[in-house]
C-alpha positions in Angstrom: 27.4 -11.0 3.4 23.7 -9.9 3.6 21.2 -9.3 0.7 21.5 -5.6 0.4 17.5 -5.9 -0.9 16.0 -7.6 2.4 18.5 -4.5 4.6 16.7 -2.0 2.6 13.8 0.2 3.8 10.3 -2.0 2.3 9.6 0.8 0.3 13.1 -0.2 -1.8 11.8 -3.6 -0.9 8.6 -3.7 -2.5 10.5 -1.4 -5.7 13.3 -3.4 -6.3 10.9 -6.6 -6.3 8.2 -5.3 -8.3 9.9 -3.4 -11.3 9.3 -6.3 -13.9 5.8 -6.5 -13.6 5.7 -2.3 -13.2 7.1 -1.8 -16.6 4.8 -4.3 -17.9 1.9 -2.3 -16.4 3.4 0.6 -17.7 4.0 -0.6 -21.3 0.4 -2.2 -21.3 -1.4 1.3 -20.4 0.8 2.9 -22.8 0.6 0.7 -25.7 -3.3 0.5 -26.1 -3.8 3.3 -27.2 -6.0 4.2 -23.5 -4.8 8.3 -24.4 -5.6 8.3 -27.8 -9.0 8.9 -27.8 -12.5 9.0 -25.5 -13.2 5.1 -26.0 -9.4 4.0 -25.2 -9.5 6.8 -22.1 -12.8 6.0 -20.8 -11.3 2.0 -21.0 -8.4 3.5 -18.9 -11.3 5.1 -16.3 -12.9 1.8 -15.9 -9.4 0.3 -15.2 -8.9 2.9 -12.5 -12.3 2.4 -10.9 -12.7 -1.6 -10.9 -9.3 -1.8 -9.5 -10.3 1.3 -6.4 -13.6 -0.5 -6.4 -10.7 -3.7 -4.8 -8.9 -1.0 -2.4 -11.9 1.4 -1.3 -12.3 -0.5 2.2 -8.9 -0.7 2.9 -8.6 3.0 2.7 -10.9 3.4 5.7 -9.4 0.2 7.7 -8.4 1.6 11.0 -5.6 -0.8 11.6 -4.2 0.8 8.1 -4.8 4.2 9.1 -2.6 3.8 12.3 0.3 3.1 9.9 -0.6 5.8 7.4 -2.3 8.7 9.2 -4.2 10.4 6.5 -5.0 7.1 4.7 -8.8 7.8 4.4 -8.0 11.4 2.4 -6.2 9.4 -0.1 -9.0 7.5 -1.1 -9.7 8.4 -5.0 -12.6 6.2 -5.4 -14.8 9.1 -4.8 -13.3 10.9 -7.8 -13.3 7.9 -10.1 -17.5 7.4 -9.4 -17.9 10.8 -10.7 -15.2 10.6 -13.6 -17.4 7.1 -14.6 -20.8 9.3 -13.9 -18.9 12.4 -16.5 -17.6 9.7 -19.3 -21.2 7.6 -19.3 -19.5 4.7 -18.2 -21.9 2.2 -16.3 -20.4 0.4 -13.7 -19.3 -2.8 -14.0 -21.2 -5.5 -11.7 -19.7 -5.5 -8.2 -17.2 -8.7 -7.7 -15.9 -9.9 -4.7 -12.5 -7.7 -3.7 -9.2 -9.9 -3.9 -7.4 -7.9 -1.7 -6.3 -10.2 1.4 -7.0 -8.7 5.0 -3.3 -9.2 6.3 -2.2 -5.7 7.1 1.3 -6.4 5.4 -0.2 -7.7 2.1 -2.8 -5.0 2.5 -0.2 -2.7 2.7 1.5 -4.2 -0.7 -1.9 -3.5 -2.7 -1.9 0.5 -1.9 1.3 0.5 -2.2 0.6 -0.2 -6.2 -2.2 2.5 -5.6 -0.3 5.1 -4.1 2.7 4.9 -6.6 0.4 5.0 -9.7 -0.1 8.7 -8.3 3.2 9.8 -9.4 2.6 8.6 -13.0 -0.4 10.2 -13.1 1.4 13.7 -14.0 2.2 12.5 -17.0 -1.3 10.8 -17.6 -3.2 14.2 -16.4 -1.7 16.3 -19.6 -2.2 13.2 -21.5 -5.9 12.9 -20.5 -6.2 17.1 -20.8 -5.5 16.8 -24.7 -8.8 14.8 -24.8 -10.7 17.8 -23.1 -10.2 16.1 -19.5 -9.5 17.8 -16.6 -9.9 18.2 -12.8 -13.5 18.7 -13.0 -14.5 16.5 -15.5 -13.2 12.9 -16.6 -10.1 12.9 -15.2 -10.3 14.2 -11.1 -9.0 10.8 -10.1 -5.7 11.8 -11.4 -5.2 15.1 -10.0 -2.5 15.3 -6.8 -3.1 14.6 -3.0 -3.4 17.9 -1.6 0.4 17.5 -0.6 1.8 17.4 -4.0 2.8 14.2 -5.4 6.1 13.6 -4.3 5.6 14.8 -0.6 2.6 12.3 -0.6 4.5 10.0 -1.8 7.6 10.2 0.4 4.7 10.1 3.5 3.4 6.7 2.7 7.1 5.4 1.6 8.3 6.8 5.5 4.9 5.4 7.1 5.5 1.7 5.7 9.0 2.0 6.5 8.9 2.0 9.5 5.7 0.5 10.6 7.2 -3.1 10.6 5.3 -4.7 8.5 6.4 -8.3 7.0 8.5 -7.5 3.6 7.4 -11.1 2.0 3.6 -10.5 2.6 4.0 -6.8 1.4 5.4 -8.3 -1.9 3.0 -10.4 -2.3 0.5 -7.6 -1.8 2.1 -5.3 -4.1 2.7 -8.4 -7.0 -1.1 -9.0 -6.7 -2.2 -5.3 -7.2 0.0 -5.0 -10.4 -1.4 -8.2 -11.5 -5.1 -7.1 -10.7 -4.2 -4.3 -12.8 -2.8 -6.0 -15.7 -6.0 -8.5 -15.7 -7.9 -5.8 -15.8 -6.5 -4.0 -18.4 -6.8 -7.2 -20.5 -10.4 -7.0 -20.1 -11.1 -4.0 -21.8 -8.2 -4.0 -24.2 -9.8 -7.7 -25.5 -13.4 -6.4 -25.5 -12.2 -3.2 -27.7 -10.2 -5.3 -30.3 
């Protein structure tokens, strides 16, 4: 009988493998307090931007585009320079991105990226009780043009079914979350 995970579409794949460390990503943001105030939510910005900082060339890769068409429009890095420029945050020396050039693992890191959009509902009224909105502090959070979930079933149907290797996307996907996480420590260490 075969594993009903590796017959799955990657996008249950890359789910079903990843939960663990999601709800520890999850738990982490929500636990330090990043929506309780401007300090805790301008760590949260940072966050966001040194982690797009990681993914911003991938976005206009053209072998990534061909297996998700509007890839280059869902680039938010734009959005979180200015919500860094809005919040006086300086940013953080540049480092070397992590992010492997294997399409497949490639593929595993935006997949982190393009998920976390979904959250961000809930992190958008969040962020507006601290006087944060779509034009100022918080634009990185607003939907893709699409609407959340219709963005969001896109990329799931484009990596579907572009072929990519499931193990490799894993490992992508694994090493976003933990980028995040590391990343979160940072900040969350520095403010304690």
């Amino acid at each position: 009988m075969s594993d009903p995970i590796l017959t799955s579409p990657l996008s249950s794949q890359l789910k079903a493998h990843t939960h663990a460390i999601h709800e520890q990503l999850d738990h982490a943001i929500m636990t330090a307090g990043m929506f309780s105030d401007r300090p805790g939510y301008q760590n949260f910005v940072l966050v966001q931007y040194r982690f797009h900082r990681d993914l911003n060339a991938l976005y206009g890769d053209p072998a990534l585009a061909r297996i998700v068409p509007d890839l280059p429009a869902r680039n938010r890095f734009a959005q979180l320079v200015e919500d860094m420029a809005d919040l006086d945050i300086p940013p953080p020396e540049a480092t070397e991105s992590p992010v492997a050039h294997d399409p497949s693992e490639a593929m595993g890191w935006l997949y982190v990226a393009e998920g976390s959009k979904l959250g961000a509902g809930i992190l958008t009224r969040l962020a507006e009780k601290l006087g944060f909105g779509a034009s100022f502090g918080a634009r990185h959070l607003q939907p893709d043009p699409a609407g959340r979930s219709r963005s969001w079933s896109a990329f799931q149907e484009a990596i579907d079914r572009a072929g990519l290797d499931p193990d490799r996307c894993v490992i992508g996907a694994e090493s976003g979350f933990t980028r995040v996480i590391d990343y979160l420590g940072s900040v969350t260490s520095a403010r304690a």
